[in-house]
PDB file of C-alpha atoms in Angstrom:
ATOM      1  CA  MET X 168       6.777  -9.033 -10.994  1.00 87.00           C
ATOM      2  CA  LYS X 169       8.420 -10.343  -7.264  1.00 94.00           C
ATOM      3  CA  ILE X 170      11.217  -8.096  -6.299  1.00 96.00           C
ATOM      4  CA  GLN X 171      12.994 -10.383  -3.968  1.00 94.00           C
ATOM      5  CA  LEU X 172      14.740  -8.423  -1.154  1.00 96.00           C
ATOM      6  CA  ASP X 173      15.712  -9.534   1.924  1.00 94.00           C
ATOM      7  CA  GLY X 174      14.846  -6.431   4.177  1.00 93.00           C
ATOM      8  CA  ILE X 175      11.680  -5.214   2.722  1.00 95.00           C
ATOM      9  CA  SER X 176       8.939  -7.173   2.107  1.00 92.00           C
ATOM     10  CA  ASN X 177       5.874  -7.440  -0.291  1.00 95.00           C
ATOM     11  CA  ALA X 178       8.068  -5.628  -3.394  1.00 97.00           C
ATOM     12  CA  ARG X 179       6.749  -5.984  -6.529  1.00 98.00           C
ATOM     13  CA  ASP X 180       6.803  -4.214  -9.971  1.00 98.00           C
ATOM     14  CA  ILE X 181       3.416  -4.007 -11.267  1.00 98.00           C
ATOM     15  CA  GLY X 182       4.754  -3.758 -15.328  1.00 98.00           C
ATOM     16  CA  GLY X 183       3.105  -6.638 -17.037  1.00 98.00           C
ATOM     17  CA  ILE X 184      -0.440  -5.448 -15.962  1.00 98.00           C
ATOM     18  CA  PRO X 185      -2.670  -5.841 -18.960  1.00 98.00           C
ATOM     19  CA  VAL X 186      -4.936  -2.076 -19.747  1.00 98.00           C
ATOM     20  CA  ASP X 187      -6.394  -0.886 -22.326  1.00 95.00           C
ATOM     21  CA  GLY X 188      -4.081  -0.228 -25.218  1.00 91.00           C
ATOM     22  CA  GLY X 189      -0.715  -2.166 -24.415  1.00 98.00           C
ATOM     23  CA  ILE X 190       0.715  -3.227 -20.704  1.00 99.00           C
ATOM     24  CA  VAL X 191       1.978  -1.338 -17.767  1.00 98.00           C
ATOM     25  CA  ALA X 192       5.693  -0.789 -18.625  1.00 98.00           C
ATOM     26  CA  THR X 193       8.202  -2.676 -16.250  1.00 97.00           C
ATOM     27  CA  GLY X 194      10.905  -0.514 -14.093  1.00 97.00           C
ATOM     28  CA  ARG X 195       8.963   1.947 -13.859  1.00 98.00           C
ATOM     29  CA  LEU X 196       6.164   1.475 -11.084  1.00 99.00           C
ATOM     30  CA  LEU X 197       7.124  -0.760  -7.983  1.00 99.00           C
ATOM     31  CA  ARG X 198       5.241  -0.867  -4.664  1.00 99.00           C
ATOM     32  CA  SER X 199       6.694  -2.505  -1.059  1.00 97.00           C
ATOM     33  CA  GLY X 200       6.645  -2.216   2.592  1.00 95.00           C
ATOM     34  CA  GLU X 201       8.564  -0.196   4.785  1.00 94.00           C
ATOM     35  CA  HIS X 202      12.392   0.226   4.246  1.00 96.00           C
ATOM     36  CA  SER X 203      13.469  -0.038   7.798  1.00 94.00           C
ATOM     37  CA  ARG X 204      15.307  -3.058   7.438  1.00 93.00           C
ATOM     38  CA  MET X 205      16.836  -2.113   3.882  1.00 96.00           C
ATOM     39  CA  THR X 206      20.051  -4.361   3.527  1.00 97.00           C
ATOM     40  CA  GLU X 207      23.248  -3.391   1.417  1.00 95.00           C
ATOM     41  CA  SER X 208      21.865  -6.091  -1.407  1.00 97.00           C
ATOM     42  CA  ASP X 209      18.550  -4.405  -1.287  1.00 97.00           C
ATOM     43  CA  GLY X 210      20.060  -1.017  -2.203  1.00 96.00           C
ATOM     44  CA  LYS X 211      22.058  -2.643  -4.986  1.00 95.00           C
ATOM     45  CA  ARG X 212      18.699  -4.707  -6.219  1.00 96.00           C
ATOM     46  CA  LEU X 213      16.503  -1.724  -6.342  1.00 97.00           C
ATOM     47  CA  ALA X 214      19.282   0.349  -7.892  1.00 95.00           C
ATOM     48  CA  ALA X 215      19.155  -2.130 -10.724  1.00 95.00           C
ATOM     49  CA  CYS X 216      15.595  -1.460 -10.953  1.00 95.00           C
ATOM     50  CA  GLY X 217      16.605   1.922 -11.858  1.00 96.00           C
ATOM     51  CA  LEU X 218      15.092   3.387  -8.825  1.00 98.00           C
ATOM     52  CA  ARG X 219      15.160   7.151  -9.007  1.00 98.00           C
ATOM     53  CA  ARG X 220      12.270   7.951  -6.164  1.00 98.00           C
ATOM     54  CA  VAL X 221      10.271   6.560  -3.363  1.00 98.00           C
ATOM     55  CA  ILE X 222       7.336   8.268  -2.078  1.00 99.00           C
ATOM     56  CA  ASP X 223       6.343   7.097   1.485  1.00 98.00           C
ATOM     57  CA  LEU X 224       2.520   6.944   2.505  1.00 97.00           C
ATOM     58  CA  ARG X 225       2.944   6.502   5.873  1.00 96.00           C
ATOM     59  CA  THR X 226       2.606   9.598   8.676  1.00 93.00           C
ATOM     60  CA  ALA X 227       4.855  11.457  10.286  1.00 92.00           C
ATOM     61  CA  ALA X 228       4.915   9.447  13.288  1.00 88.00           C
ATOM     62  CA  GLU X 229       5.380   6.548  11.694  1.00 90.00           C
ATOM     63  CA  ARG X 230       8.061   7.567  10.115  1.00 93.00           C
ATOM     64  CA  ASP X 231       9.836   8.821  13.056  1.00 90.00           C
ATOM     65  CA  ASN X 232       9.128   5.568  14.893  1.00 87.00           C
ATOM     66  CA  VAL X 233      10.477   3.153  11.962  1.00 89.00           C
ATOM     67  CA  PRO X 234      12.008   5.714   9.686  1.00 94.00           C
ATOM     68  CA  ASP X 235      13.677   4.087   6.467  1.00 95.00           C
ATOM     69  CA  ARG X 236      16.883   3.406   5.231  1.00 96.00           C
ATOM     70  CA  LYS X 237      18.022   6.244   2.610  1.00 94.00           C
ATOM     71  CA  THR X 238      19.983   5.553  -0.391  1.00 91.00           C
ATOM     72  CA  ASN X 239      21.869   8.039  -2.374  1.00 91.00           C
ATOM     73  CA  GLY X 240      20.428   9.706  -5.530  1.00 93.00           C
ATOM     74  CA  VAL X 241      17.293   8.839  -4.901  1.00 97.00           C
ATOM     75  CA  GLU X 242      14.668  11.450  -4.443  1.00 98.00           C
ATOM     76  CA  TYR X 243      12.043  11.110  -0.912  1.00 98.00           C
ATOM     77  CA  VAL X 244       8.716  12.643  -0.860  1.00 98.00           C
ATOM     78  CA  ASN X 245       6.228  12.179   1.814  1.00 98.00           C
ATOM     79  CA  ILE X 246       2.769  11.786   0.728  1.00 98.00           C
ATOM     80  CA  PRO X 247       0.458  11.062   4.473  1.00 96.00           C
ATOM     81  CA  ILE X 248      -2.382   9.194   3.108  1.00 97.00           C
ATOM     82  CA  ILE X 249      -4.376   8.842   6.751  1.00 94.00           C
ATOM     83  CA  GLN X 250      -3.547  11.361   9.810  1.00 89.00           C
ATOM     84  CA  ALA X 251      -3.697   8.767  12.522  1.00 73.00           C
ATOM     85  CA  THR X 252      -2.293   5.145  12.868  1.00 59.00           C
ATOM     86  CA  THR X 253      -2.793   2.391  15.407  1.00 48.00           C
ATOM     87  CA  PHE X 254       0.284   0.546  14.279  1.00 48.00           C
ATOM     88  CA  GLY X 255       4.010   2.366  14.591  1.00 43.00           C
ATOM     89  CA  ILE X 256       6.292  -0.819  14.393  1.00 46.00           C
ATOM     90  CA  SER X 257       8.219  -2.761  11.948  1.00 54.00           C
ATOM     91  CA  TYR X 258       6.065  -6.093  12.616  1.00 62.00           C
ATOM     92  CA  GLU X 259       9.455  -8.484  10.965  1.00 61.00           C
ATOM     93  CA  SER X 260      11.694  -6.720  13.252  1.00 63.00           C
ATOM     94  CA  ALA X 261       9.957  -6.718  16.679  1.00 73.00           C
ATOM     95  CA  ASP X 262       9.664  -9.295  18.903  1.00 81.00           C
ATOM     96  CA  GLY X 263       6.706 -10.962  19.789  1.00 82.00           C
ATOM     97  CA  PRO X 264       5.583  -9.718  22.650  1.00 86.00           C
ATOM     98  CA  THR X 265       6.004  -6.108  21.444  1.00 84.00           C
ATOM     99  CA  ILE X 266       4.009  -6.727  18.402  1.00 81.00           C
ATOM    100  CA  ALA X 267       1.304  -8.735  20.205  1.00 83.00           C
ATOM    101  CA  LEU X 268       0.721  -5.562  22.662  1.00 85.00           C
ATOM    102  CA  LYS X 269       0.147  -3.037  19.770  1.00 81.00           C
ATOM    103  CA  LEU X 270      -2.079  -5.494  18.053  1.00 80.00           C
ATOM    104  CA  GLN X 271      -4.242  -6.481  21.716  1.00 81.00           C
ATOM    105  CA  GLN X 272      -4.300  -2.418  22.499  1.00 84.00           C
ATOM    106  CA  GLY X 273      -5.733  -1.764  18.477  1.00 82.00           C
ATOM    107  CA  ILE X 274      -8.282  -4.907  18.696  1.00 84.00           C
ATOM    108  CA  ARG X 275      -9.372  -3.584  22.344  1.00 85.00           C
ATOM    109  CA  ARG X 276     -10.059  -0.644  20.473  1.00 86.00           C
ATOM    110  CA  MET X 277     -12.099  -1.438  17.794  1.00 86.00           C
ATOM    111  CA  ARG X 278     -14.332  -3.284  20.536  1.00 86.00           C
ATOM    112  CA  ASP X 279     -14.669  -0.568  22.540  1.00 89.00           C
ATOM    113  CA  LYS X 280     -16.493   0.982  19.113  1.00 88.00           C
ATOM    114  CA  GLY X 281     -18.038  -1.914  19.186  1.00 90.00           C
ATOM    115  CA  GLU X 282     -16.165  -3.094  15.611  1.00 88.00           C
ATOM    116  CA  THR X 283     -14.484  -6.973  14.786  1.00 88.00           C
ATOM    117  CA  PRO X 284     -11.476  -6.480  12.979  1.00 86.00           C
ATOM    118  CA  GLU X 285     -12.630  -7.158   9.389  1.00 90.00           C
ATOM    119  CA  GLU X 286     -15.352  -4.304   9.997  1.00 91.00           C
ATOM    120  CA  HIS X 287     -12.533  -1.732  10.988  1.00 88.00           C
ATOM    121  CA  MET X 288     -10.601  -2.511   8.440  1.00 91.00           C
ATOM    122  CA  GLN X 289     -13.736  -2.440   5.603  1.00 94.00           C
ATOM    123  CA  GLU X 290     -14.430   1.275   8.088  1.00 93.00           C
ATOM    124  CA  LEU X 291     -10.615   2.067   6.867  1.00 92.00           C
ATOM    125  CA  TYR X 292     -11.053   1.449   3.544  1.00 96.00           C
ATOM    126  CA  GLY X 293     -14.522   3.682   3.112  1.00 97.00           C
ATOM    127  CA  ARG X 294     -12.450   6.081   4.829  1.00 96.00           C
ATOM    128  CA  PHE X 295     -10.189   6.414   1.979  1.00 98.00           C
ATOM    129  CA  VAL X 296     -13.663   7.580  -0.393  1.00 99.00           C
ATOM    130  CA  ARG X 297     -15.126   9.633   2.396  1.00 98.00           C
ATOM    131  CA  ASN X 298     -12.399  11.425   4.515  1.00 97.00           C
ATOM    132  CA  ASP X 299     -11.123  15.261   2.741  1.00 98.00           C
ATOM    133  CA  HIS X 300      -7.273  13.906   3.759  1.00 97.00           C
ATOM    134  CA  CYS X 301      -7.306  10.962   2.365  1.00 98.00           C
ATOM    135  CA  ARG X 302      -9.077  12.159  -0.917  1.00 98.00           C
ATOM    136  CA  GLU X 303      -6.583  14.828  -1.208  1.00 98.00           C
ATOM    137  CA  HIS X 304      -3.327  12.947  -0.664  1.00 99.00           C
ATOM    138  CA  ILE X 305      -4.287  10.052  -2.662  1.00 99.00           C
ATOM    139  CA  GLY X 306      -4.911  12.794  -5.444  1.00 99.00           C
ATOM    140  CA  GLN X 307      -1.602  14.150  -4.712  1.00 99.00           C
ATOM    141  CA  PHE X 308      -0.026  10.300  -5.788  1.00 99.00           C
ATOM    142  CA  VAL X 309      -1.237  10.041  -8.932  1.00 99.00           C
ATOM    143  CA  ARG X 310      -1.181  13.510  -9.528  1.00 99.00           C
ATOM    144  CA  LEU X 311       2.727  13.437  -8.915  1.00 98.00           C
ATOM    145  CA  LEU X 312       3.588  10.442 -11.035  1.00 98.00           C
ATOM    146  CA  ALA X 313       1.414  12.033 -14.073  1.00 98.00           C
ATOM    147  CA  ASP X 314       3.206  15.254 -13.650  1.00 97.00           C
ATOM    148  CA  ASN X 315       6.651  14.824 -12.569  1.00 95.00           C
ATOM    149  CA  PRO X 316       7.696  11.262 -14.179  1.00 92.00           C
ATOM    150  CA  THR X 317      11.373  10.350 -13.465  1.00 92.00           C
ATOM    151  CA  ASP X 318      13.523   8.765 -15.590  1.00 93.00           C
ATOM    152  CA  GLY X 319      13.318   5.573 -14.200  1.00 96.00           C
ATOM    153  CA  ALA X 320      11.681   3.711 -11.526  1.00 98.00           C
ATOM    154  CA  THR X 321       9.303   5.389  -8.398  1.00 99.00           C
ATOM    155  CA  LEU X 322       8.889   3.363  -5.699  1.00 99.00           C
ATOM    156  CA  TRP X 323       5.618   3.711  -3.175  1.00 99.00           C
ATOM    157  CA  HIS X 324       5.369   1.823   0.377  1.00 98.00           C
ATOM    158  CA  CYS X 325       3.495   2.183   3.784  1.00 95.00           C
ATOM    159  CA  SER X 326       4.031   0.243   6.497  1.00 90.00           C
ATOM    160  CA  ALA X 327       3.456  -3.456   5.414  1.00 90.00           C
ATOM    161  CA  GLY X 328       2.488  -2.018   2.085  1.00 94.00           C
ATOM    162  CA  LYS X 329      -1.030  -3.604   1.805  1.00 94.00           C
ATOM    163  CA  ASP X 330      -3.506  -1.070   3.002  1.00 95.00           C
ATOM    164  CA  ARG X 331      -2.367   2.343   1.903  1.00 96.00           C
ATOM    165  CA  VAL X 332      -0.559   0.940  -0.901  1.00 98.00           C
ATOM    166  CA  GLY X 333      -3.007  -1.339  -2.115  1.00 98.00           C
ATOM    167  CA  VAL X 334      -5.191   1.354  -2.248  1.00 98.00           C
ATOM    168  CA  CYS X 335      -3.410   3.635  -4.353  1.00 99.00           C
ATOM    169  CA  THR X 336      -2.031   1.146  -6.374  1.00 99.00           C
ATOM    170  CA  ALA X 337      -5.591   0.340  -7.193  1.00 99.00           C
ATOM    171  CA  VAL X 338      -6.484   4.289  -8.471  1.00 99.00           C
ATOM    172  CA  LEU X 339      -3.332   4.651 -10.204  1.00 99.00           C
ATOM    173  CA  LEU X 340      -4.233   1.137 -12.406  1.00 99.00           C
ATOM    174  CA  HIS X 341      -7.735   1.966 -12.960  1.00 99.00           C
ATOM    175  CA  CYS X 342      -6.558   5.588 -14.331  1.00 99.00           C
ATOM    176  CA  LEU X 343      -4.018   3.382 -16.582  1.00 99.00           C
ATOM    177  CA  GLY X 344      -6.908   1.319 -17.985  1.00 98.00           C
ATOM    178  CA  ALA X 345      -6.565  -1.503 -16.012  1.00 99.00           C
ATOM    179  CA  SER X 346      -9.878  -3.985 -15.412  1.00 98.00           C
ATOM    180  CA  ARG X 347     -11.693  -4.382 -11.981  1.00 98.00           C
ATOM    181  CA  GLU X 348     -10.310  -8.470 -12.133  1.00 98.00           C
ATOM    182  CA  GLN X 349      -6.921  -7.152 -12.925  1.00 98.00           C
ATOM    183  CA  ILE X 350      -6.727  -4.263 -10.052  1.00 98.00           C
ATOM    184  CA  LYS X 351      -8.127  -7.253  -7.348  1.00 98.00           C
ATOM    185  CA  ALA X 352      -5.520  -9.325  -8.407  1.00 97.00           C
ATOM    186  CA  ASP X 353      -2.570  -6.947  -7.824  1.00 98.00           C
ATOM    187  CA  TYR X 354      -4.104  -6.187  -4.381  1.00 98.00           C
ATOM    188  CA  MET X 355      -4.308  -9.748  -3.431  1.00 97.00           C
ATOM    189  CA  LEU X 356      -1.241 -10.814  -4.264  1.00 97.00           C
ATOM    190  CA  THR X 357      -0.006  -9.423  -1.170  1.00 95.00           C
ATOM    191  CA  ASN X 358      -1.020 -12.135   0.863  1.00 94.00           C
ATOM    192  CA  GLU X 359       0.996 -14.791  -1.436  1.00 93.00           C
ATOM    193  CA  LEU X 360       3.923 -12.163  -1.139  1.00 91.00           C
ATOM    194  CA  THR X 361       3.836 -11.779   2.659  1.00 87.00           C
ATOM    195  CA  ARG X 362       3.203 -15.376   3.431  1.00 85.00           C
ATOM    196  CA  ASP X 363       6.599 -16.449   4.978  1.00 81.00           C
ATOM    197  CA  ASN X 364       7.294 -13.162   6.921  1.00 80.00           C
ATOM    198  CA  MET X 365       3.593 -13.225   7.972  1.00 80.00           C
ATOM    199  CA  THR X 366       3.595 -16.694   9.469  1.00 85.00           C
ATOM    200  CA  SER X 367       7.144 -15.415  10.988  1.00 83.00           C
ATOM    201  CA  VAL X 368       4.929 -12.931  12.650  1.00 82.00           C
ATOM    202  CA  VAL X 369       2.754 -15.234  13.332  1.00 85.00           C
ATOM    203  CA  ASN X 370       4.692 -17.682  14.838  1.00 88.00           C
ATOM    204  CA  LYS X 371       6.320 -14.681  17.323  1.00 87.00           C
ATOM    205  CA  VAL X 372       2.892 -13.795  17.929  1.00 87.00           C
ATOM    206  CA  ARG X 373       0.827 -17.135  18.481  1.00 89.00           C
ATOM    207  CA  PRO X 374       2.848 -17.818  22.222  1.00 90.00           C
ATOM    208  CA  CYS X 375       1.600 -14.155  23.635  1.00 88.00           C
ATOM    209  CA  VAL X 376      -1.674 -14.206  23.018  1.00 86.00           C
ATOM    210  CA  SER X 377      -4.785 -16.437  23.431  1.00 88.00           C
ATOM    211  CA  PRO X 378      -6.344 -18.574  20.425  1.00 87.00           C
ATOM    212  CA  GLU X 379      -9.201 -16.221  20.427  1.00 86.00           C
ATOM    213  CA  MET X 380      -7.126 -13.457  19.820  1.00 84.00           C
ATOM    214  CA  MET X 381      -5.426 -15.027  17.540  1.00 85.00           C
ATOM    215  CA  GLN X 382      -8.032 -15.318  15.071  1.00 85.00           C
ATOM    216  CA  LEU X 383      -8.435 -11.701  15.314  1.00 82.00           C
ATOM    217  CA  VAL X 384      -4.920 -10.795  14.850  1.00 80.00           C
ATOM    218  CA  LEU X 385      -4.918 -12.814  12.057  1.00 83.00           C
ATOM    219  CA  LYS X 386      -7.686 -10.662  10.526  1.00 81.00           C
ATOM    220  CA  MET X 387      -5.211  -7.709  10.498  1.00 80.00           C
ATOM    221  CA  LEU X 388      -2.123  -8.456   9.067  1.00 82.00           C
ATOM    222  CA  TYR X 389      -3.511  -9.516   5.509  1.00 87.00           C
ATOM    223  CA  VAL X 390      -5.493  -8.059   2.788  1.00 93.00           C
ATOM    224  CA  ASP X 391      -9.259  -9.614   2.004  1.00 94.00           C
ATOM    225  CA  GLU X 392     -11.160  -9.110  -1.159  1.00 96.00           C
ATOM    226  CA  SER X 393     -14.271  -7.555   1.332  1.00 96.00           C
ATOM    227  CA  TYR X 394     -12.082  -4.637   1.807  1.00 96.00           C
ATOM    228  CA  ILE X 395     -11.162  -3.479  -1.467  1.00 98.00           C
ATOM    229  CA  ASP X 396     -14.514  -4.061  -2.452  1.00 98.00           C
ATOM    230  CA  THR X 397     -15.656  -1.819   0.313  1.00 98.00           C
ATOM    231  CA  PHE X 398     -13.695   0.713  -1.346  1.00 98.00           C
ATOM    232  CA  PHE X 399     -15.050   0.599  -4.570  1.00 99.00           C
ATOM    233  CA  ALA X 400     -18.777   0.241  -3.014  1.00 98.00           C
ATOM    234  CA  GLU X 401     -18.394   3.805  -1.052  1.00 99.00           C
ATOM    235  CA  CYS X 402     -16.786   4.921  -4.849  1.00 99.00           C
ATOM    236  CA  ASP X 403     -20.259   3.535  -6.231  1.00 98.00           C
ATOM    237  CA  ARG X 404     -22.299   4.711  -3.606  1.00 98.00           C
ATOM    238  CA  LEU X 405     -20.925   8.824  -3.261  1.00 99.00           C
ATOM    239  CA  TYR X 406     -19.607   9.421  -6.932  1.00 99.00           C
ATOM    240  CA  ASP X 407     -21.711   6.724  -8.747  1.00 98.00           C
ATOM    241  CA  GLY X 408     -18.037   4.703  -9.368  1.00 98.00           C
ATOM    242  CA  ILE X 409     -14.652   4.782  -9.530  1.00 98.00           C
ATOM    243  CA  ASP X 410     -14.307   7.431 -12.718  1.00 98.00           C
ATOM    244  CA  GLY X 411     -16.667   9.941 -10.059  1.00 99.00           C
ATOM    245  CA  TYR X 412     -13.832   9.496  -7.449  1.00 99.00           C
ATOM    246  CA  VAL X 413     -11.033   9.539  -9.695  1.00 99.00           C
ATOM    247  CA  ALA X 414     -12.419  13.021 -10.867  1.00 99.00           C
ATOM    248  CA  ALA X 415     -13.112  14.318  -7.272  1.00 98.00           C
ATOM    249  CA  ILE X 416      -9.433  13.949  -6.203  1.00 99.00           C
ATOM    250  CA  GLY X 417      -8.221  16.389  -8.844  1.00 99.00           C
ATOM    251  CA  VAL X 418      -7.465  13.569 -11.251  1.00 99.00           C
ATOM    252  CA  THR X 419      -8.089  15.039 -14.586  1.00 98.00           C
ATOM    253  CA  ASP X 420      -7.844  13.184 -18.578  1.00 98.00           C
ATOM    254  CA  GLU X 421      -4.931  15.235 -19.099  1.00 99.00           C
ATOM    255  CA  HIS X 422      -3.260  13.495 -15.848  1.00 98.00           C
ATOM    256  CA  LYS X 423      -4.417  10.220 -17.319  1.00 98.00           C
ATOM    257  CA  ARG X 424      -2.709  11.094 -20.539  1.00 98.00           C
ATOM    258  CA  LYS X 425       0.910  11.458 -19.345  1.00 98.00           C
ATOM    259  CA  LEU X 426       0.145   8.400 -17.352  1.00 98.00           C
ATOM    260  CA  ALA X 427      -0.480   6.599 -20.407  1.00 98.00           C
ATOM    261  CA  GLU X 428       2.143   8.025 -21.767  1.00 97.00           C
ATOM    262  CA  ASN X 429       4.809   7.295 -19.499  1.00 97.00           C
ATOM    263  CA  TYR X 430       3.726   4.136 -17.939  1.00 98.00           C
ATOM    264  CA  ILE X 431       2.004   1.962 -21.005  1.00 98.00           C
ATOM    265  CA  LEU X 432       3.475  -0.056 -23.617  1.00 97.00           C
ATOM    266  CA  HIS X 433       1.932  -0.224 -26.367  1.00 89.00           C
TER     267      HIS X 433
END
């Protein structure tokens, strides 16, 4: 369910998604992009949603470059899912030349490694499975929700709320008993919910880059089903499936029981 905010993109409540034995409770689990442009009215809207905790999945450098605007009475937790990041800007607030420069720098680095943007993104999603740091912190995210529920809503975000948030949400939904189809549907909803913002970004960038570069840039701004499929395929390859991966990141049956107890309406 979309949460309409002025300065925060891709915000939604994942309540209502069908899971084994019920549905995900509303007003408990929220996801979004970064909060550097959060307005006063956004803060009031999130307070009305019962926000009690924000989990920032970005690196320390990203948090320093684009700090969240914070709300009194809300707990803030940092769980950096990756160790380094290419892009540390707010696409919505930066100007076209700045965004274009950052994106082109990233794409040139990909080319130097012989990667296309699609291959780069698929490599990132595979890294969420293979990399020790990623596994440790994705596990920390799920265990925090299981072991320390708030009396209201927890929101997690990265920069755009699509890749790190997308994978963490996919793992959480699996632990709650959602089907692969439901997980993918929530993941792909990002493209619909960010369409207006991304159209604005594209319009700012287009005059600054060649048509060929623009096509490559578009691959970096949206999610694609092949990206999350790569994550699941790597779980299959290395852990005999998502259940094996969940066990490897330290999420136990007891954690799943607590998640169900706190976040599922039966």
